[in-house]
Amino acid sequence: GWALSEEAIQSPNHQVEVIDSPHIIERFTDLFYSHQMNIAELVSCTHPAQENQPPMLYIQLTTHSPTSQDALLIEQAFNQLCTELHAQGTIKAVSYHGA
């Protein structure tokens, strides 16, 4: 098998900030799974609604890809999903060198 460096495991490479609603997390996990990416770690937390502010959901994902996926395709799909959900998202495609 192949090993991940400690650094890759500890730093989430995708973050999303979105108005909380049902099934948001599934939308993002489905997106990564559909691109054959494994989700190593997922951390989410919600911030309750405040004055004039809806409840917010924060998601941090750490993914790694066993196949040499086209990072650009994943990035485009991720950005499209963020646009659809009116989310603020950042994605850092991880590339592995070597065997």
PDB file of C-alpha atoms in Angstrom:
ATOM      1  CA  GLY A   1       0.000   0.000   0.000  1.00  0.00           C
ATOM      2  CA  TRP A   2       0.926   3.627   0.034  1.00  0.00           C
ATOM      3  CA  ALA A   3       1.516   5.756   3.104  1.00  0.00           C
ATOM      4  CA  LEU A   4       0.336   9.255   3.785  1.00  0.00           C
ATOM      5  CA  SER A   5       2.710  11.689   5.387  1.00  0.00           C
ATOM      6  CA  GLU A   6       1.766  12.931   8.848  1.00  0.00           C
ATOM      7  CA  GLU A   7       1.354  16.395   7.422  1.00  0.00           C
ATOM      8  CA  ALA A   8      -1.221  15.240   4.877  1.00  0.00           C
ATOM      9  CA  ILE A   9      -3.295  13.589   7.582  1.00  0.00           C
ATOM     10  CA  GLN A  10      -3.243  16.508   9.983  1.00  0.00           C
ATOM     11  CA  SER A  11      -4.137  19.359   7.683  1.00  0.00           C
ATOM     12  CA  PRO A  12      -7.607  19.355   6.148  1.00  0.00           C
ATOM     13  CA  ASN A  13      -7.323  20.213   2.491  1.00  0.00           C
ATOM     14  CA  HIS A  14     -10.910  21.326   1.864  1.00  0.00           C
ATOM     15  CA  GLN A  15     -13.054  23.730   3.844  1.00  0.00           C
ATOM     16  CA  VAL A  16     -16.637  24.806   3.395  1.00  0.00           C
ATOM     17  CA  GLU A  17     -18.713  27.462   5.112  1.00  0.00           C
ATOM     18  CA  VAL A  18     -22.418  27.358   4.274  1.00  0.00           C
ATOM     19  CA  ILE A  19     -25.857  28.199   5.658  1.00  0.00           C
ATOM     20  CA  ASP A  20     -26.900  25.080   7.543  1.00  0.00           C
ATOM     21  CA  SER A  21     -29.534  22.863   5.956  1.00  0.00           C
ATOM     22  CA  PRO A  22     -30.156  19.112   5.798  1.00  0.00           C
ATOM     23  CA  HIS A  23     -27.955  16.859   3.684  1.00  0.00           C
ATOM     24  CA  ILE A  24     -25.288  19.478   2.954  1.00  0.00           C
ATOM     25  CA  ILE A  25     -22.475  17.254   4.214  1.00  0.00           C
ATOM     26  CA  GLU A  26     -23.726  14.351   2.082  1.00  0.00           C
ATOM     27  CA  ARG A  27     -23.612  16.559  -1.001  1.00  0.00           C
ATOM     28  CA  PHE A  28     -19.906  17.162  -0.454  1.00  0.00           C
ATOM     29  CA  THR A  29     -19.022  13.595   0.538  1.00  0.00           C
ATOM     30  CA  ASP A  30     -20.910  12.276  -2.515  1.00  0.00           C
ATOM     31  CA  LEU A  31     -18.961  14.651  -4.716  1.00  0.00           C
ATOM     32  CA  PHE A  32     -15.605  13.325  -3.517  1.00  0.00           C
ATOM     33  CA  TYR A  33     -16.716   9.686  -3.605  1.00  0.00           C
ATOM     34  CA  SER A  34     -17.976  10.114  -7.164  1.00  0.00           C
ATOM     35  CA  HIS A  35     -14.429  11.143  -8.117  1.00  0.00           C
ATOM     36  CA  GLN A  36     -12.952   8.051  -6.402  1.00  0.00           C
ATOM     37  CA  MET A  37     -11.518  10.101  -3.574  1.00  0.00           C
ATOM     38  CA  ASN A  38     -11.322   8.695  -0.076  1.00  0.00           C
ATOM     39  CA  ILE A  39     -12.324  10.932   2.779  1.00  0.00           C
ATOM     40  CA  ALA A  40      -9.743  10.422   5.496  1.00  0.00           C
ATOM     41  CA  GLU A  41     -11.268  12.822   7.956  1.00  0.00           C
ATOM     42  CA  LEU A  42     -14.365  14.983   8.166  1.00  0.00           C
ATOM     43  CA  VAL A  43     -14.973  17.552  10.872  1.00  0.00           C
ATOM     44  CA  SER A  44     -18.111  19.649  10.954  1.00  0.00           C
ATOM     45  CA  CYS A  45     -19.530  22.129  13.410  1.00  0.00           C
ATOM     46  CA  THR A  46     -22.584  24.329  13.410  1.00  0.00           C
ATOM     47  CA  HIS A  47     -22.995  27.831  14.690  1.00  0.00           C
ATOM     48  CA  PRO A  48     -26.536  28.574  15.854  1.00  0.00           C
ATOM     49  CA  ALA A  49     -28.517  31.391  14.287  1.00  0.00           C
ATOM     50  CA  GLN A  50     -27.864  34.856  15.671  1.00  0.00           C
ATOM     51  CA  GLU A  51     -29.527  38.208  15.063  1.00  0.00           C
ATOM     52  CA  ASN A  52     -30.188  38.511  11.329  1.00  0.00           C
ATOM     53  CA  GLN A  53     -27.804  35.609  10.720  1.00  0.00           C
ATOM     54  CA  PRO A  54     -28.912  32.115   9.711  1.00  0.00           C
ATOM     55  CA  PRO A  55     -27.296  29.080  11.355  1.00  0.00           C
ATOM     56  CA  MET A  56     -23.957  28.285   9.721  1.00  0.00           C
ATOM     57  CA  LEU A  57     -22.266  24.991   9.044  1.00  0.00           C
ATOM     58  CA  TYR A  58     -18.493  24.626   8.807  1.00  0.00           C
ATOM     59  CA  ILE A  59     -16.996  21.522   7.228  1.00  0.00           C
ATOM     60  CA  GLN A  60     -13.347  20.519   7.012  1.00  0.00           C
ATOM     61  CA  LEU A  61     -12.446  17.546   4.853  1.00  0.00           C
ATOM     62  CA  THR A  62      -9.212  15.701   4.367  1.00  0.00           C
ATOM     63  CA  THR A  63      -9.217  13.576   1.234  1.00  0.00           C
ATOM     64  CA  HIS A  64      -6.738  11.501  -0.638  1.00  0.00           C
ATOM     65  CA  SER A  65      -7.042   9.896  -3.990  1.00  0.00           C
ATOM     66  CA  PRO A  66      -5.718   6.401  -4.678  1.00  0.00           C
ATOM     67  CA  THR A  67      -5.955   7.056  -8.410  1.00  0.00           C
ATOM     68  CA  SER A  68      -4.357   9.855 -10.354  1.00  0.00           C
ATOM     69  CA  GLN A  69      -7.530  11.836 -10.747  1.00  0.00           C
ATOM     70  CA  ASP A  70      -7.761  15.009 -12.737  1.00  0.00           C
ATOM     71  CA  ALA A  71      -7.629  17.571  -9.942  1.00  0.00           C
ATOM     72  CA  LEU A  72      -9.136  20.215 -12.193  1.00  0.00           C
ATOM     73  CA  LEU A  73     -12.339  18.200 -12.675  1.00  0.00           C
ATOM     74  CA  ILE A  74     -12.759  17.772  -8.937  1.00  0.00           C
ATOM     75  CA  GLU A  75     -12.085  21.448  -8.368  1.00  0.00           C
ATOM     76  CA  GLN A  76     -14.689  22.460 -10.952  1.00  0.00           C
ATOM     77  CA  ALA A  77     -17.294  20.095  -9.503  1.00  0.00           C
ATOM     78  CA  PHE A  78     -16.555  21.354  -5.991  1.00  0.00           C
ATOM     79  CA  ASN A  79     -16.832  24.989  -7.063  1.00  0.00           C
ATOM     80  CA  GLN A  80     -20.092  24.294  -8.893  1.00  0.00           C
ATOM     81  CA  LEU A  81     -21.552  22.691  -5.781  1.00  0.00           C
ATOM     82  CA  CYS A  82     -20.452  25.658  -3.664  1.00  0.00           C
ATOM     83  CA  THR A  83     -22.111  28.034  -6.118  1.00  0.00           C
ATOM     84  CA  GLU A  84     -25.314  25.996  -6.087  1.00  0.00           C
ATOM     85  CA  LEU A  85     -25.407  25.956  -2.276  1.00  0.00           C
ATOM     86  CA  HIS A  86     -24.222  29.566  -1.913  1.00  0.00           C
ATOM     87  CA  ALA A  87     -21.275  28.241   0.075  1.00  0.00           C
ATOM     88  CA  GLN A  88     -17.805  29.633   0.615  1.00  0.00           C
ATOM     89  CA  GLY A  89     -15.463  26.769  -0.144  1.00  0.00           C
ATOM     90  CA  THR A  90     -11.769  26.249  -0.623  1.00  0.00           C
ATOM     91  CA  ILE A  91     -10.283  23.159  -2.186  1.00  0.00           C
ATOM     92  CA  LYS A  92      -6.611  22.261  -2.348  1.00  0.00           C
ATOM     93  CA  ALA A  93      -5.971  19.449  -4.719  1.00  0.00           C
ATOM     94  CA  VAL A  94      -3.409  17.065  -3.318  1.00  0.00           C
ATOM     95  CA  SER A  95      -1.035  15.438  -5.721  1.00  0.00           C
ATOM     96  CA  TYR A  96       1.092  12.470  -4.855  1.00  0.00           C
ATOM     97  CA  HIS A  97       4.422  11.857  -6.491  1.00  0.00           C
ATOM     98  CA  GLY A  98       6.064   8.512  -6.776  1.00  0.00           C
ATOM     99  CA  ALA A  99       4.838   4.998  -7.451  1.00  0.00           C
TER     100      ALA A  99
END
